Short mmCIF file of C-alpha atoms and ligand atoms in Angstrom, two decimals:
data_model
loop_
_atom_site.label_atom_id
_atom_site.label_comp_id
_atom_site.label_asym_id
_atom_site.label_seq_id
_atom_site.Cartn_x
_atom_site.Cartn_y
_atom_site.Cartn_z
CA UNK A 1 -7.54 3.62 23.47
CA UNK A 2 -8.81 0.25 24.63
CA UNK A 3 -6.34 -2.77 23.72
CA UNK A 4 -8.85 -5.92 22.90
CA UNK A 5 -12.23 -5.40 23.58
CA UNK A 6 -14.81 -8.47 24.86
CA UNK A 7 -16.39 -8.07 21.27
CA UNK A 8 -13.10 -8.39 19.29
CA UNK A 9 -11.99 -11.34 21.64
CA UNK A 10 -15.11 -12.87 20.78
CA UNK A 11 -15.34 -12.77 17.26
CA UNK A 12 -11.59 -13.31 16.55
CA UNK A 13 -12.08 -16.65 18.77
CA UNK A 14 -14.73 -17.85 17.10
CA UNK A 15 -13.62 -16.70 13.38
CA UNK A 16 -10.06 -18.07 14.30
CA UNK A 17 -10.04 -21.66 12.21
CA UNK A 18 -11.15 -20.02 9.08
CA UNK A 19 -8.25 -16.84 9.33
CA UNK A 20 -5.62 -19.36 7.75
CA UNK A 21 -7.98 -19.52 4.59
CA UNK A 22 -8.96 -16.07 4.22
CA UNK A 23 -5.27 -14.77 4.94
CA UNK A 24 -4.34 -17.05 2.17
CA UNK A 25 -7.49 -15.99 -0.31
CA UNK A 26 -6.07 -12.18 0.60
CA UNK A 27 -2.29 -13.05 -0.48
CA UNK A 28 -3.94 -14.23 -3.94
CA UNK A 29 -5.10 -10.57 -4.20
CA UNK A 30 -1.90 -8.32 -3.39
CA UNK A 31 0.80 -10.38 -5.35
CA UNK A 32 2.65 -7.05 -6.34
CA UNK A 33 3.32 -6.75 -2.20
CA UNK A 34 4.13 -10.18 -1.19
CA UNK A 35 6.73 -11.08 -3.81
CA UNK A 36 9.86 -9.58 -4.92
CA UNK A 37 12.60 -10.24 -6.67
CA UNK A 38 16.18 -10.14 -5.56
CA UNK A 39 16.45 -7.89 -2.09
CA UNK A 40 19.29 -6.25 -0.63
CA UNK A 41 20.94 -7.81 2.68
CA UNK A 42 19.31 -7.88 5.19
CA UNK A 43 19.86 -6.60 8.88
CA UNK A 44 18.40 -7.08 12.30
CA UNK A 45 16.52 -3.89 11.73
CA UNK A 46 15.54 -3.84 7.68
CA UNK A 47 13.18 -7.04 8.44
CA UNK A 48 11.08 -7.11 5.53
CA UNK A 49 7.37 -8.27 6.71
CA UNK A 50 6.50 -10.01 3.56
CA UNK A 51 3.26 -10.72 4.17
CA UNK A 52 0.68 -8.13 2.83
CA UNK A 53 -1.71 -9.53 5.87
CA UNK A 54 -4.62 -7.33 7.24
CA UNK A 55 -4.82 -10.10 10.32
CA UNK A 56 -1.75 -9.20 11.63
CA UNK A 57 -1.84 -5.67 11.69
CA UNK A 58 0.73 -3.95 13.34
CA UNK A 59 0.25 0.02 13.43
CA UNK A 60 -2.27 2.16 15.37
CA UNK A 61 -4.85 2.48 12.40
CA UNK A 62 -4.65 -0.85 10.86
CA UNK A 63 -5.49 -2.23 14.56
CA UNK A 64 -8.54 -0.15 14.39
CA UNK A 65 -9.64 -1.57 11.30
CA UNK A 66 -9.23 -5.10 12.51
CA UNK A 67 -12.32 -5.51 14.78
CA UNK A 68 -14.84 -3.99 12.23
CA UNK A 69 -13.24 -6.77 9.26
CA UNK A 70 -14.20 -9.53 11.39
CA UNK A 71 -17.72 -8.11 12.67
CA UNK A 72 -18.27 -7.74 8.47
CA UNK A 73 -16.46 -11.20 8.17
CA UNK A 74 -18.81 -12.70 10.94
CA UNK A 75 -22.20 -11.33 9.16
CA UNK A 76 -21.17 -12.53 5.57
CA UNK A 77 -20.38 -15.84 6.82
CA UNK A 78 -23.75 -16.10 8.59
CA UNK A 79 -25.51 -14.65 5.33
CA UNK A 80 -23.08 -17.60 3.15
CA UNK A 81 -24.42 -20.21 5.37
CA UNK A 82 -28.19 -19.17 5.71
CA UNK A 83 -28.40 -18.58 1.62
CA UNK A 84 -26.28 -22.08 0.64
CA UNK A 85 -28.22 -24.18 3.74
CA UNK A 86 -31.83 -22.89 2.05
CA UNK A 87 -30.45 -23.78 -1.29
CA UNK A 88 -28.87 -26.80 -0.61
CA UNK A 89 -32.44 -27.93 1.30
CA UNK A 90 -34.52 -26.91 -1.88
CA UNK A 91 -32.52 -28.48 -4.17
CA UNK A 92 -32.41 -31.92 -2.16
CA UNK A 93 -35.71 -31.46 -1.36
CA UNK A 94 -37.72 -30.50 -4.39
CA UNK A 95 -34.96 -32.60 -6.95
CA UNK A 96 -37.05 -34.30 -9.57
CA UNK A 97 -38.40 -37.63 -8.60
CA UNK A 98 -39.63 -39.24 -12.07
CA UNK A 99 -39.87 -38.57 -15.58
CA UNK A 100 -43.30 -36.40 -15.08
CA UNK A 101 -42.12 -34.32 -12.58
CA UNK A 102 -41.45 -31.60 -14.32
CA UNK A 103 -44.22 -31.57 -16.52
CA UNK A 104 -46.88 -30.07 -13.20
CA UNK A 105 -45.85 -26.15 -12.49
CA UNK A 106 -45.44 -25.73 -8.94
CA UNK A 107 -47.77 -23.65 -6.81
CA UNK A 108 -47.28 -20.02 -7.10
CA UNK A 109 -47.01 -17.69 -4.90
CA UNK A 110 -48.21 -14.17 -4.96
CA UNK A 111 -48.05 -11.35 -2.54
CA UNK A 112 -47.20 -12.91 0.61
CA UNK A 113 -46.37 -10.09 3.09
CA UNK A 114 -45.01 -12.37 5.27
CA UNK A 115 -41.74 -13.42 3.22
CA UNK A 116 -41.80 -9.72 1.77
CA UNK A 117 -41.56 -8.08 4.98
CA UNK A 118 -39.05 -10.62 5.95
CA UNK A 119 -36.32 -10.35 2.83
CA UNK A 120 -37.22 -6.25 3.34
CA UNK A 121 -37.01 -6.05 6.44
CA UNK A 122 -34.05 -8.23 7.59
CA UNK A 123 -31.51 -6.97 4.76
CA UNK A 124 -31.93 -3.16 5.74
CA UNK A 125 -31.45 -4.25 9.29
CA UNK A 126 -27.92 -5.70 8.58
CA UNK A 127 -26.59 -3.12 6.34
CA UNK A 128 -27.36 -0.62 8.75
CA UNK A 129 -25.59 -2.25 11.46
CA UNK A 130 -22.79 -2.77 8.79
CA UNK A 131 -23.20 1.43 7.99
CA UNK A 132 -22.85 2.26 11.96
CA UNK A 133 -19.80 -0.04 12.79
CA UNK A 134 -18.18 1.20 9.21
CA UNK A 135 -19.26 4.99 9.89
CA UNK A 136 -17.86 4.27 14.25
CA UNK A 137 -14.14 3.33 13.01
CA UNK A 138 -13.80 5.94 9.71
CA UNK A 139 -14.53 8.56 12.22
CA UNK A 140 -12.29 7.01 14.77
CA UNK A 141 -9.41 6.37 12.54
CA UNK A 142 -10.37 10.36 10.69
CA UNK A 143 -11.08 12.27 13.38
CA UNK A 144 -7.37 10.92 15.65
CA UNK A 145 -5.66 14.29 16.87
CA UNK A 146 -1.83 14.19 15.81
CA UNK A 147 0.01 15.91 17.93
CA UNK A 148 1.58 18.98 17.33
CA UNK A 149 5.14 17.45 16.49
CA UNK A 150 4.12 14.65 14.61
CA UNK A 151 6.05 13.87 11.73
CA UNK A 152 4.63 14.56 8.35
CA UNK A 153 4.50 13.78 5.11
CA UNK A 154 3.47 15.15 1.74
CA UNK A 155 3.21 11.74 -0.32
CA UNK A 156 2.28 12.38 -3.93
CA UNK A 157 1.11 9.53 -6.39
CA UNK A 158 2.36 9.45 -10.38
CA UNK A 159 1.93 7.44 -12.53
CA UNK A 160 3.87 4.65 -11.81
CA UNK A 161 5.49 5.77 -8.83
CA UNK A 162 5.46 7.48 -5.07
CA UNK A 163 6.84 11.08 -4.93
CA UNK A 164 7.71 11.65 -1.14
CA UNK A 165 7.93 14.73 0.19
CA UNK A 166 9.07 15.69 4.15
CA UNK A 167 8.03 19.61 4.20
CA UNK A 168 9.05 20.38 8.02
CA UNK A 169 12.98 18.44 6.97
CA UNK A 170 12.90 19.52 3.46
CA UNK A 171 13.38 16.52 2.61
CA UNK A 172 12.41 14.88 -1.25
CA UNK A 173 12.78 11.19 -1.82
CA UNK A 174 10.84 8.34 -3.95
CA UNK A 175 8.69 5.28 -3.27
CA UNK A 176 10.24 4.29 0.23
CA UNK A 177 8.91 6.09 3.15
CA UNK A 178 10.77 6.56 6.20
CA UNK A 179 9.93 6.55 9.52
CA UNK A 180 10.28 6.46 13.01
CA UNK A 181 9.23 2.97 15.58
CA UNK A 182 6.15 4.30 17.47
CA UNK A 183 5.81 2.45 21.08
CA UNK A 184 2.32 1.06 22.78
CA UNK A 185 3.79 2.41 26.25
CA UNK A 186 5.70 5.49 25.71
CA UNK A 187 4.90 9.08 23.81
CA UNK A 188 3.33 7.89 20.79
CA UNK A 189 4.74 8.46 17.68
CA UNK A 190 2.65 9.11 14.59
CA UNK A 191 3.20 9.38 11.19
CA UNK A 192 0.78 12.34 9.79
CA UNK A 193 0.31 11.25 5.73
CA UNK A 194 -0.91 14.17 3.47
CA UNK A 195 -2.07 12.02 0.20
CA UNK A 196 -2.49 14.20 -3.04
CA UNK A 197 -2.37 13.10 -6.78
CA UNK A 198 -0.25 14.61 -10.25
CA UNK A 199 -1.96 12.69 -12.32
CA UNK A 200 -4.92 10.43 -11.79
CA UNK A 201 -6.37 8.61 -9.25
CA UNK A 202 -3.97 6.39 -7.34
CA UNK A 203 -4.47 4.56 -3.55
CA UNK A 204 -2.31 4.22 -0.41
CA UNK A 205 -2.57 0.83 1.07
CA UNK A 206 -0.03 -0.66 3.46
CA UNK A 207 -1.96 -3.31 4.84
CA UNK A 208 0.01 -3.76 8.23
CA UNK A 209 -0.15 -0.46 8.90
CA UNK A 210 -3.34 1.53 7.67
CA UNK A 211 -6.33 0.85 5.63
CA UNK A 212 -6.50 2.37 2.08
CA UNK A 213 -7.10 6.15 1.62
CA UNK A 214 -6.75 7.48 -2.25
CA UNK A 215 -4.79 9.91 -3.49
CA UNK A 216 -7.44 12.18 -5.60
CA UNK A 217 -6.57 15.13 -8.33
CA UNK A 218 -7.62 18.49 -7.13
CA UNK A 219 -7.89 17.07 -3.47
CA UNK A 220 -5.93 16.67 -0.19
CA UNK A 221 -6.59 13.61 2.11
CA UNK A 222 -5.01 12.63 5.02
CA UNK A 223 -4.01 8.98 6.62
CA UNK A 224 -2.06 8.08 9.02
CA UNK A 225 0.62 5.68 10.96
CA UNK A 226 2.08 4.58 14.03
CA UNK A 227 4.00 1.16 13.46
CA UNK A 228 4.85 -0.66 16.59
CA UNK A 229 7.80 -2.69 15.13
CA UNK A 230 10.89 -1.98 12.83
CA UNK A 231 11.35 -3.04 9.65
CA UNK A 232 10.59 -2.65 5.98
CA UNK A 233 7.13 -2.91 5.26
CA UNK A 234 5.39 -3.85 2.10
CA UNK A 235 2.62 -1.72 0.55
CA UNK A 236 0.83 -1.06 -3.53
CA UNK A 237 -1.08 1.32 -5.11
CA UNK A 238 -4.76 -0.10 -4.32
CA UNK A 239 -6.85 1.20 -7.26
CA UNK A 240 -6.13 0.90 -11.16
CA UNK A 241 -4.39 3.79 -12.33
CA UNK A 242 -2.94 2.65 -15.75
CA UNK A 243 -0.70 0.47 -17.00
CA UNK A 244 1.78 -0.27 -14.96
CA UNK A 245 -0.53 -0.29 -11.39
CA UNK A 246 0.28 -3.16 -10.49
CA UNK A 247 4.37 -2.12 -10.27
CA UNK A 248 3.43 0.87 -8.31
CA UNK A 249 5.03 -0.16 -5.00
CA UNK A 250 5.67 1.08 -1.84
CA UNK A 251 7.64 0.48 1.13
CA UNK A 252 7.65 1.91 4.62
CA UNK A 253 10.88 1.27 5.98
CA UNK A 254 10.33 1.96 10.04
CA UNK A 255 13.18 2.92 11.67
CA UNK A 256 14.38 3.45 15.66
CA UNK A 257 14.29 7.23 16.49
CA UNK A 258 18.04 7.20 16.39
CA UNK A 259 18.14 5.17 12.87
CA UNK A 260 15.33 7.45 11.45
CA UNK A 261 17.81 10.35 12.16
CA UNK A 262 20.45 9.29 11.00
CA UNK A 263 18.57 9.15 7.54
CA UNK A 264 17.55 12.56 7.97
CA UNK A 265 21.15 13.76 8.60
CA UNK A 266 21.50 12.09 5.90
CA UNK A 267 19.26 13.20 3.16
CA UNK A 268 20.02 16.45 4.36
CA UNK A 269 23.25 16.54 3.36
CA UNK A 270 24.39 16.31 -0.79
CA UNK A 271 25.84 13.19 -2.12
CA UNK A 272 29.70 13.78 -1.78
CA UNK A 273 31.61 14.39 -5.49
CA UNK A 274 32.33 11.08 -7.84
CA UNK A 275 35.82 10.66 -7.90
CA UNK A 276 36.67 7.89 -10.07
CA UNK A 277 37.36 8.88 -13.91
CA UNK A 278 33.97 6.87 -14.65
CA UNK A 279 31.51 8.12 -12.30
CA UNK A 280 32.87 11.73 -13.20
CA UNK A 281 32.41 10.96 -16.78
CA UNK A 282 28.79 9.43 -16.07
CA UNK A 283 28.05 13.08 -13.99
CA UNK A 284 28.74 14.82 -17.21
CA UNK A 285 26.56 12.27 -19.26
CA UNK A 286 23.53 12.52 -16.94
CA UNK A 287 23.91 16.63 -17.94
CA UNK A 288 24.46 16.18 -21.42
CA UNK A 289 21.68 13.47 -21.85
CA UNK A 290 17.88 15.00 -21.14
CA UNK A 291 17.96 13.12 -17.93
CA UNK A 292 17.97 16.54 -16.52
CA UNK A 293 14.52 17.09 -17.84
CA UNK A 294 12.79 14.69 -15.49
CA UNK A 295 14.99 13.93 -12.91
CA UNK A 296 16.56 16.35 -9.47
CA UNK A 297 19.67 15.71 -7.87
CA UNK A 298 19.91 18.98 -5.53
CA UNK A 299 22.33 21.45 -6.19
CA UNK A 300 23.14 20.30 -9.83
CA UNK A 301 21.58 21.68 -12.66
CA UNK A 302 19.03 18.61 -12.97
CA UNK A 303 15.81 20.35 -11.74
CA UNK A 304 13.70 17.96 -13.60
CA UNK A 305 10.78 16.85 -11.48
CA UNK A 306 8.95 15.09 -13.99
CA UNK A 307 10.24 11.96 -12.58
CA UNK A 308 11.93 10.80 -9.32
CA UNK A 309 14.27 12.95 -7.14
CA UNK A 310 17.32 11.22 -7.58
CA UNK A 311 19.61 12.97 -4.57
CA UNK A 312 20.05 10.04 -3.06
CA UNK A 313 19.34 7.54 -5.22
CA UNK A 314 21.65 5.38 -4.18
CA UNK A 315 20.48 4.68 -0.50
CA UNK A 316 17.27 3.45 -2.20
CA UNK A 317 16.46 -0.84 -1.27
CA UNK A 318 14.43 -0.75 -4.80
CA UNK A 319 14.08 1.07 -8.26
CA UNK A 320 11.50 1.80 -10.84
CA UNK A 321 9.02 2.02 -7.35
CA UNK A 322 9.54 -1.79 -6.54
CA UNK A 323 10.31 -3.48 -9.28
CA UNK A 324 14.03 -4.62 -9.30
CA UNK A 325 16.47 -4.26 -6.52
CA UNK A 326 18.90 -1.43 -6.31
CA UNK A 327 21.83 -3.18 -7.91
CA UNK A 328 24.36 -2.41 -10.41
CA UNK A 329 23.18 -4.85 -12.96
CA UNK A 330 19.66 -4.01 -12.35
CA UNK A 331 20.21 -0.67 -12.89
CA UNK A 332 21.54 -1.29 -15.86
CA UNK A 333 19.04 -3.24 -17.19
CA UNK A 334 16.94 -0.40 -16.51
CA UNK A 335 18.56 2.05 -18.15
CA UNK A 336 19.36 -0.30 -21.47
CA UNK A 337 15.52 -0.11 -21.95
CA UNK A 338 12.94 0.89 -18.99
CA UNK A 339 9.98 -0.78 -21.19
CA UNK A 340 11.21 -4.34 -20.66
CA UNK A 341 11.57 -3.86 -17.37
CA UNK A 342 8.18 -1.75 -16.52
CA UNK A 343 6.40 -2.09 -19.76
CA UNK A 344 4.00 0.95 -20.35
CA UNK A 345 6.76 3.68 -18.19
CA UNK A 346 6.93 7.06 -19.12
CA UNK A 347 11.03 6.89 -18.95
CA UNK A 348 12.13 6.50 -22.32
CA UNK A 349 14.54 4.03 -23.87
CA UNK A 350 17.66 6.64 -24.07
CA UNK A 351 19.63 4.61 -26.67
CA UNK A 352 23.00 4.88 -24.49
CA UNK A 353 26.02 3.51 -25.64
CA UNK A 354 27.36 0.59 -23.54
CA UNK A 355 30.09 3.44 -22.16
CA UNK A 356 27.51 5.88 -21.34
CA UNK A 357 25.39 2.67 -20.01
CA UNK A 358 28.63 1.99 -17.59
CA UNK A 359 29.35 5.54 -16.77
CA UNK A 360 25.65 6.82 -15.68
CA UNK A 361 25.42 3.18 -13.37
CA UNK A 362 28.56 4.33 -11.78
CA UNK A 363 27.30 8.07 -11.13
CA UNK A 364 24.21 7.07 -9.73
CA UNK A 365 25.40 4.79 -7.59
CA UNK A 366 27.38 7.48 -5.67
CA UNK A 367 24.45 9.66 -5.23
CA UNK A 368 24.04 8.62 -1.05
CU1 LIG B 1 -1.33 4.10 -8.81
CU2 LIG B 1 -2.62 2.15 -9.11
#
């Protein structure tokens, strides 16, 4: 794979004083990835790249994609200033100049086959140069061999939330992805995505590390990664799927080799016993309560899978897919009343007693 072509140069030279402005024109369009609330701390290696910014991509596929955006970039701007620089000249040009002006009907024109040929002609040349670069990098990004031990995931979109699945670890989690740093120099590293849908139609879109591929009903797609950097990355569902869309978020949290299995040892294992008298009690209370119904904590008798795994819930940076921190109080908030939280959510308001409230915080945050 070439690194930066003479085209790519080129065009990112020349479009390079007007990136700050259409970076900043993009941000207004993916809120739900570039702010959050309260995080969890930090470390070297949970960098969170805040900014949702397709400019800056850093991931095999998403590289792909950049030399194609500013080809399409390049032709729209030479359309923008073509279209405005005619107007602008009629308008100065043929402005009223007295109070009869308006009163004489220009001269009209009728088949000219000049200035048809011209607005046929010229159009269906550009958008077929626009078809062939589009149709070079889908089939370049599509058609990339994975190798035979690349890591792969199952990722599953609900409504309002990310079901992640690792088949080859057995592995189940929710709305953060893990995965392993891919290098530009050594083996590479990719990150094999197999996108399906429970419900309706939902779409991946990390925008620093691939382009956006839906997640369709009754149909399998594929995507793929291969970050180049640790850290947490921000993504969002990319097409309306229902209330609460615009809360569906994701997070890729890219991981050294060694880190990434660590988390695998992890997840592998079940979350050790509660032992204080009030996360014991809350264990109980998630059984007793229908939280069972929706929710699977492995070998418990929650087999739910209506809603998220909850395992190891308590490893998670976020909950309700994004939209609070993983905190005590946040989780409590959440479970006082999920609607004023995530208005619209499919997890009911439970009506728990402030013990029960106090006893199911402190059970799920042992699950880890
Ligand atoms: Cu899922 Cu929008």
């Amino acid at each position: 794979m070439t690194d930066v072509s003479p085209i790519r140069s080129y065009i990112s030279g020349f479009l390079k004083p007007f990136i700050p402005t259409a970076t900043a024109s993009f941000l207004l369009f993916a809120p739900g990835a570039a702010s959050f609330a309260a995080e969890p701390e930090a470390s070297p290696s949970s960098e969170i790249h805040r900014i949702a910014d397709i400019f800056a991509p850093l991931s095999r596929p998403a590289e792909l994609l950049l030399e194609p955006t500013y080809l399409v970039l390049l032709i729209c701007l030479g359309i923008f200033i073509v279209v405005m620089g005619v107007l602008v000249y009629v308008l100065i040009k043929f402005r009223p100049r007295g109070p009869e002006d308006h009163l004489e009907e220009p001269p009209q024109v009728y088949g000219s086959y000049n200035i048809e040929m011209a607005w046929t002609v010229i159009p269906c040349l550009i958008v077929f140069v626009l078809v062939l670069v589009s149709a070079r990098s889908i089939v370049e990004i599509q058609d990339q061999p994975m190798p035979e031990d690349a890591l792969k995931i199952r990722l599953i979109g609900h409504q309002w939330w990310w079901e992640v699945q690792y088949p080859d670890l057995g592995i189940i989690t929710a709305n953060e992805i893990h995965v392993p740093v891919s290098s530009k120099n050594g083996p590479p590293r990719p990150t094999h995505i197999i996108l399906e849908s429970a419900d309706v139609i939902h779409s991946f879109w990390v925008p620093q590390l691939a382009g956006k591929t839906d997640l369709v009903p009754n149909r399998v797609n594929h995507t793929w990664i291969e970050p180049f950097k640790t850290g947490v990355f921000l993504g969002n569902c990319a097409e309306y799927c229902g209330t609460q869309h615009a809360n569906m978020l994701l997070r890729v949290i890219v991981q050294t080799p060694e880190d990434f299995q660590k988390w695998v040892e992890n997840q592998k294992q079940l979350p050790s016993e509660p032992k204080d008298a009030i996360a014991i009690q809350g264990k109980k209370d998630f059984y007793d309560l229908s939280c069972v119904s929706c929710h699977k904590i492995d070998s418990t008798p929650a087999e739910g899978v209506f809603g998220p795994d909850l395992t190891k819930f308590a490893i998670r940076q976020t909950l309700g897919a994004g939209v609070a921190a993983n905190t005590a109080e946040n989780l409590h908030a959440w479970l006082v009343d999920p609607d004023a939280l995530k208005p619209g959510c499919y997890m009911p308001d439970m009506k728990l007693s402030p013990q029960q409230l106090d006893s199911l915080v402190a059970y799920l945050q042992t699950l880890k």
